[in-house]
């Protein structure tokens, strides 16, 4: 006989296309849970069939969450409640954070079972910087609201990750090019599926490509951060003056060269000049 799960909330990541990506731990949790809170029961029913379980489901989506949440929180006192989205990691552009917040406030166990996430998978395919990124989710559909949303992120020095539907892809890419400049970008779709692809280029070329040929499938747009303007002589002098209060001349030149992407020998000579001036 299987050991029952401890009561509480289990956040379960599910495949974004390939059922083989469901982890053994996720499958085990879904089979042993008392109930699964689902975005769409038709989608999750297929996943549960794949696992070989008939765990009861309860709808938990944008339209039902407010009414269903109190009952789910109450059940967590004595039952194991699994939370899933239609695909990927729950809470990432899907309802769920209020359920986690309220479960914690009630003192219930909260466990995450990590796994697929389209935003992270797209980053690995895009060939763009991954040391700092911002997940934007979906842009507004209306043009004015979309332009305002793009303006808010235009100066953020990070790779941007957005979700988009096929029919609106061309218009969205054109709006992004207008608001962000013609940055390098990638359009990824059908991730983990048979026709997975990542098309790269500038935002303008991608907008032209998809203007009259909207693709099918779930789409993630990945956009390079804004180009960093070259540091000015004034910037270098300011950084050197600060570094020289803490470091030797050579160490100061090395620190500023790394921080600003400038030539160390040139900075060393300039540091000597600044020290001579006192």
Tab-separated table of C-alpha atoms in Angstrom:
chain	number	residue	atom	x	y	z
A	1	UNK	CA	0.000	0.000	0.000
A	2	UNK	CA	1.331	3.434	-0.967
A	3	UNK	CA	2.339	5.821	1.798
A	4	UNK	CA	-0.086	8.759	1.765
A	5	UNK	CA	1.258	12.224	1.104
A	6	UNK	CA	1.430	14.690	3.940
A	7	UNK	CA	-1.460	17.171	3.821
A	8	UNK	CA	-0.708	20.451	2.091
A	9	UNK	CA	-0.177	22.040	-1.312
A	10	UNK	CA	2.003	20.453	-4.004
A	11	UNK	CA	2.928	22.706	-6.954
A	12	UNK	CA	3.541	20.330	-9.864
A	13	UNK	CA	5.227	21.328	-13.132
A	14	UNK	CA	3.859	19.428	-16.142
A	15	UNK	CA	5.150	18.916	-19.704
A	16	UNK	CA	4.940	21.783	-22.207
A	17	UNK	CA	4.508	19.382	-25.096
A	18	UNK	CA	6.437	16.163	-24.673
A	19	UNK	CA	4.887	13.835	-22.087
A	20	UNK	CA	8.292	12.251	-21.614
A	21	UNK	CA	9.337	15.367	-19.741
A	22	UNK	CA	7.047	14.603	-16.788
A	23	UNK	CA	9.383	13.737	-13.929
A	24	UNK	CA	8.903	10.498	-11.972
A	25	UNK	CA	8.403	12.584	-8.829
A	26	UNK	CA	5.680	14.680	-10.498
A	27	UNK	CA	3.911	11.531	-11.705
A	28	UNK	CA	4.093	10.059	-8.207
A	29	UNK	CA	2.620	13.193	-6.616
A	30	UNK	CA	-0.244	13.311	-9.116
A	31	UNK	CA	-1.057	9.667	-8.462
A	32	UNK	CA	-0.969	9.979	-4.669
A	33	UNK	CA	-2.660	13.371	-4.248
A	34	UNK	CA	-6.215	13.494	-2.929
A	35	UNK	CA	-7.236	16.105	-5.482
A	36	UNK	CA	-5.668	18.014	-8.393
A	37	UNK	CA	-6.496	21.692	-8.931
A	38	UNK	CA	-6.458	22.155	-12.703
A	39	UNK	CA	-6.648	24.929	-15.255
A	40	UNK	CA	-8.559	22.808	-17.798
A	41	UNK	CA	-9.829	19.371	-16.781
A	42	UNK	CA	-9.793	18.150	-20.382
A	43	UNK	CA	-6.066	18.843	-20.683
A	44	UNK	CA	-5.130	17.414	-17.293
A	45	UNK	CA	-7.327	14.336	-17.808
A	46	UNK	CA	-5.009	13.319	-20.647
A	47	UNK	CA	-1.979	13.759	-18.412
A	48	UNK	CA	-3.559	11.697	-15.626
A	49	UNK	CA	-4.346	8.928	-18.127
A	50	UNK	CA	-0.683	8.974	-19.124
A	51	UNK	CA	0.267	8.578	-15.462
A	52	UNK	CA	-2.328	5.845	-15.030
A	53	UNK	CA	-4.343	7.485	-12.283
A	54	UNK	CA	-7.868	8.785	-11.805
A	55	UNK	CA	-7.137	11.372	-9.117
A	56	UNK	CA	-10.183	13.671	-8.732
A	57	UNK	CA	-9.886	17.143	-10.286
A	58	UNK	CA	-11.309	20.523	-9.323
A	59	UNK	CA	-11.194	23.555	-11.683
A	60	UNK	CA	-8.837	26.330	-10.587
A	61	UNK	CA	-8.488	29.093	-13.184
A	62	UNK	CA	-9.014	32.845	-13.558
A	63	UNK	CA	-12.804	32.533	-13.495
A	64	UNK	CA	-13.145	30.056	-10.624
A	65	UNK	CA	-10.185	30.797	-8.354
A	66	UNK	CA	-11.844	33.248	-5.986
A	67	UNK	CA	-14.752	30.944	-5.285
A	68	UNK	CA	-12.775	27.714	-5.106
A	69	UNK	CA	-9.747	28.872	-3.112
A	70	UNK	CA	-11.269	28.844	0.420
A	71	UNK	CA	-12.437	25.254	0.039
A	72	UNK	CA	-9.051	24.146	-1.272
A	73	UNK	CA	-7.271	25.852	1.616
A	74	UNK	CA	-9.585	24.058	4.053
A	75	UNK	CA	-8.923	20.697	2.404
A	76	UNK	CA	-5.150	21.169	2.785
A	77	UNK	CA	-5.535	20.683	6.527
A	78	UNK	CA	-6.192	16.974	6.012
A	79	UNK	CA	-5.554	16.298	2.298
A	80	UNK	CA	-2.786	16.603	-0.287
A	81	UNK	CA	-3.803	19.113	-2.979
A	82	UNK	CA	-1.761	19.153	-6.198
A	83	UNK	CA	-1.784	22.302	-8.349
A	84	UNK	CA	-1.082	22.094	-12.082
A	85	UNK	CA	-1.457	24.354	-15.110
A	86	UNK	CA	-2.252	23.179	-18.634
A	87	UNK	CA	1.457	23.098	-19.440
A	88	UNK	CA	4.657	24.002	-17.658
A	89	UNK	CA	5.193	25.420	-14.194
A	90	UNK	CA	2.122	26.712	-12.326
A	91	UNK	CA	2.034	30.441	-11.435
A	92	UNK	CA	4.151	31.413	-14.494
A	93	UNK	CA	1.516	33.456	-16.373
A	94	UNK	CA	-1.067	31.189	-14.772
A	95	UNK	CA	-3.253	31.605	-11.666
A	96	UNK	CA	-1.893	30.257	-8.417
A	97	UNK	CA	0.133	32.731	-6.397
A	98	UNK	CA	-2.856	33.613	-4.184
A	99	UNK	CA	-3.379	29.922	-3.452
A	100	UNK	CA	0.258	29.599	-2.367
A	101	UNK	CA	0.040	32.792	-0.308
A	102	UNK	CA	-3.131	31.708	1.468
A	103	UNK	CA	-1.830	28.182	2.059
A	104	UNK	CA	1.246	29.615	3.771
A	105	UNK	CA	-0.879	32.044	5.803
A	106	UNK	CA	-2.966	29.088	7.002
A	107	UNK	CA	0.178	27.267	8.106
A	108	UNK	CA	-0.094	24.469	5.548
A	109	UNK	CA	2.817	22.594	3.999
A	110	UNK	CA	3.777	23.998	0.561
A	111	UNK	CA	6.029	21.892	-1.689
A	112	UNK	CA	7.236	22.547	-5.236
A	113	UNK	CA	7.907	19.801	-7.766
A	114	UNK	CA	9.959	21.652	-10.416
A	115	UNK	CA	10.056	20.826	-14.088
A	116	UNK	CA	9.373	22.278	-17.543
A	117	UNK	CA	8.893	26.014	-18.073
A	118	UNK	CA	8.505	27.449	-21.586
A	119	UNK	CA	10.188	30.751	-20.662
A	120	UNK	CA	13.353	29.063	-19.386
A	121	UNK	CA	13.396	26.525	-22.223
A	122	UNK	CA	13.153	29.356	-24.779
A	123	UNK	CA	16.131	31.102	-23.180
A	124	UNK	CA	18.249	28.000	-23.703
A	125	UNK	CA	17.320	27.923	-27.412
A	126	UNK	CA	17.663	31.621	-28.254
A	127	UNK	CA	21.431	32.071	-28.052
A	128	UNK	CA	21.042	35.395	-26.211
A	129	UNK	CA	22.494	36.482	-22.831
A	130	UNK	CA	21.049	34.537	-19.914
A	131	UNK	CA	22.946	36.043	-16.974
A	132	UNK	CA	20.068	38.473	-16.351
A	133	UNK	CA	16.564	38.191	-17.770
A	134	UNK	CA	13.066	39.526	-17.190
A	135	UNK	CA	9.936	37.477	-17.754
A	136	UNK	CA	7.283	39.864	-19.112
A	137	UNK	CA	4.452	37.401	-19.741
A	138	UNK	CA	1.827	38.494	-22.282
A	139	UNK	CA	1.737	42.010	-23.740
A	140	UNK	CA	-1.644	43.777	-23.793
A	141	UNK	CA	-3.698	43.184	-26.930
A	142	UNK	CA	-4.726	46.813	-27.500
A	143	UNK	CA	-2.153	48.963	-29.316
A	144	UNK	CA	-1.995	51.855	-26.856
A	145	UNK	CA	-1.702	49.672	-23.780
A	146	UNK	CA	0.870	47.514	-25.557
A	147	UNK	CA	3.005	50.576	-26.421
A	148	UNK	CA	2.896	51.730	-22.814
A	149	UNK	CA	3.927	48.283	-21.574
A	150	UNK	CA	6.851	48.183	-24.010
A	151	UNK	CA	7.971	51.674	-22.948
A	152	UNK	CA	8.138	50.460	-19.331
A	153	UNK	CA	10.682	47.770	-20.196
A	154	UNK	CA	12.666	49.618	-22.878
A	155	UNK	CA	15.578	50.642	-20.653
A	156	UNK	CA	15.878	47.459	-18.598
A	157	UNK	CA	19.315	45.945	-19.117
A	158	UNK	CA	18.237	42.330	-19.293
A	159	UNK	CA	17.133	39.800	-21.857
A	160	UNK	CA	13.351	39.962	-22.181
A	161	UNK	CA	11.090	36.901	-22.390
A	162	UNK	CA	7.489	37.232	-23.587
A	163	UNK	CA	4.627	34.913	-24.461
A	164	UNK	CA	2.580	35.551	-27.601
A	165	UNK	CA	-0.105	33.866	-29.689
A	166	UNK	CA	0.458	33.213	-33.387
A	167	UNK	CA	-2.150	35.538	-34.919
A	168	UNK	CA	-0.758	38.565	-33.049
A	169	UNK	CA	2.927	37.704	-33.437
A	170	UNK	CA	3.753	39.960	-36.421
A	171	UNK	CA	2.074	43.025	-34.936
A	172	UNK	CA	3.698	42.420	-31.570
A	173	UNK	CA	7.166	42.094	-33.097
A	174	UNK	CA	6.664	45.316	-35.065
A	175	UNK	CA	5.549	47.136	-31.915
A	176	UNK	CA	8.551	45.770	-30.024
A	177	UNK	CA	10.898	46.981	-32.772
A	178	UNK	CA	9.341	50.450	-32.601
A	179	UNK	CA	9.557	50.640	-28.826
A	180	UNK	CA	12.848	48.868	-28.137
A	181	UNK	CA	14.859	49.480	-31.275
A	182	UNK	CA	15.956	46.821	-33.724
A	183	UNK	CA	17.460	44.380	-31.237
A	184	UNK	CA	18.492	40.791	-31.792
A	185	UNK	CA	15.694	38.397	-30.917
A	186	UNK	CA	14.408	34.854	-31.274
A	187	UNK	CA	10.951	33.426	-31.873
A	188	UNK	CA	10.660	29.955	-30.382
A	189	UNK	CA	7.681	27.678	-30.830
A	190	UNK	CA	6.527	24.102	-30.319
A	191	UNK	CA	9.200	23.641	-27.669
A	192	UNK	CA	9.876	19.943	-26.887
A	193	UNK	CA	7.535	18.880	-29.704
A	194	UNK	CA	8.320	17.350	-33.095
A	195	UNK	CA	8.445	20.686	-34.935
A	196	UNK	CA	10.353	22.659	-32.303
A	197	UNK	CA	12.100	25.665	-33.792
A	198	UNK	CA	13.947	28.834	-32.824
A	199	UNK	CA	14.071	31.501	-35.541
A	200	UNK	CA	16.593	34.255	-34.852
A	201	UNK	CA	17.159	37.706	-36.325
A	202	UNK	CA	16.408	41.326	-35.558
A	203	UNK	CA	12.973	42.356	-34.379
A	204	UNK	CA	12.344	44.054	-37.740
A	205	UNK	CA	13.277	41.034	-39.840
A	206	UNK	CA	11.223	38.755	-37.617
A	207	UNK	CA	8.236	41.128	-37.809
A	208	UNK	CA	8.455	41.042	-41.610
A	209	UNK	CA	8.768	37.252	-41.643
A	210	UNK	CA	5.636	36.724	-39.570
A	211	UNK	CA	3.540	39.682	-40.786
A	212	UNK	CA	1.528	37.600	-43.251
A	213	UNK	CA	2.428	34.123	-42.049
A	214	UNK	CA	1.433	33.722	-38.386
A	215	UNK	CA	2.762	30.427	-37.016
A	216	UNK	CA	0.827	27.882	-35.037
A	217	UNK	CA	1.578	26.651	-31.571
A	218	UNK	CA	2.665	28.234	-28.325
A	219	UNK	CA	5.221	30.980	-28.921
A	220	UNK	CA	7.919	32.556	-26.761
A	221	UNK	CA	9.764	35.711	-27.875
A	222	UNK	CA	13.251	36.290	-26.468
A	223	UNK	CA	14.828	39.734	-26.967
A	224	UNK	CA	18.421	40.814	-26.348
A	225	UNK	CA	19.125	43.541	-23.785
A	226	UNK	CA	19.776	47.088	-25.037
A	227	UNK	CA	23.281	47.781	-26.292
A	228	UNK	CA	25.490	49.306	-23.627
A	229	UNK	CA	26.826	52.710	-24.742
A	230	UNK	CA	30.634	52.984	-24.589
A	231	UNK	CA	31.943	54.568	-21.432
A	232	UNK	CA	33.059	58.167	-21.824
A	233	UNK	CA	36.397	59.613	-20.666
A	234	UNK	CA	34.493	61.320	-17.859
A	235	UNK	CA	33.008	57.961	-16.790
A	236	UNK	CA	36.487	56.430	-16.742
A	237	UNK	CA	37.959	59.281	-14.701
A	238	UNK	CA	35.144	59.081	-12.156
A	239	UNK	CA	35.551	55.314	-11.789
A	240	UNK	CA	39.339	55.581	-11.533
A	241	UNK	CA	39.161	58.319	-8.907
A	242	UNK	CA	36.911	56.138	-6.778
A	243	UNK	CA	39.034	53.006	-7.290
A	244	UNK	CA	42.255	54.842	-6.412
A	245	UNK	CA	40.876	55.625	-2.959
A	246	UNK	CA	40.758	51.907	-2.256
A	247	UNK	CA	43.300	50.199	-4.493
A	248	UNK	CA	46.789	50.489	-5.912
A	249	UNK	CA	47.207	52.065	-9.360
A	250	UNK	CA	47.423	48.724	-11.126
A	251	UNK	CA	44.488	47.218	-9.247
A	252	UNK	CA	42.376	50.309	-9.885
A	253	UNK	CA	43.111	50.153	-13.607
A	254	UNK	CA	42.194	46.455	-13.687
A	255	UNK	CA	38.925	46.980	-11.794
A	256	UNK	CA	37.762	49.832	-14.037
A	257	UNK	CA	38.863	48.037	-17.211
A	258	UNK	CA	36.690	45.059	-16.277
A	259	UNK	CA	33.732	47.191	-15.179
A	260	UNK	CA	33.655	49.501	-18.210
A	261	UNK	CA	35.136	47.275	-20.906
A	262	UNK	CA	38.074	49.613	-21.550
A	263	UNK	CA	41.770	49.006	-22.208
A	264	UNK	CA	43.752	48.427	-19.009
A	265	UNK	CA	47.016	49.965	-20.251
A	266	UNK	CA	45.250	53.170	-21.238
A	267	UNK	CA	43.498	53.295	-17.878
A	268	UNK	CA	46.750	52.648	-16.025
A	269	UNK	CA	48.390	55.595	-17.742
A	270	UNK	CA	45.403	57.779	-16.967
A	271	UNK	CA	45.440	56.656	-13.337
A	272	UNK	CA	49.047	57.771	-13.034
A	273	UNK	CA	48.063	61.153	-14.436
A	274	UNK	CA	45.233	61.516	-11.931
A	275	UNK	CA	47.535	60.595	-9.035
A	276	UNK	CA	50.147	63.101	-10.223
A	277	UNK	CA	47.517	65.847	-10.230
A	278	UNK	CA	46.794	64.959	-6.638
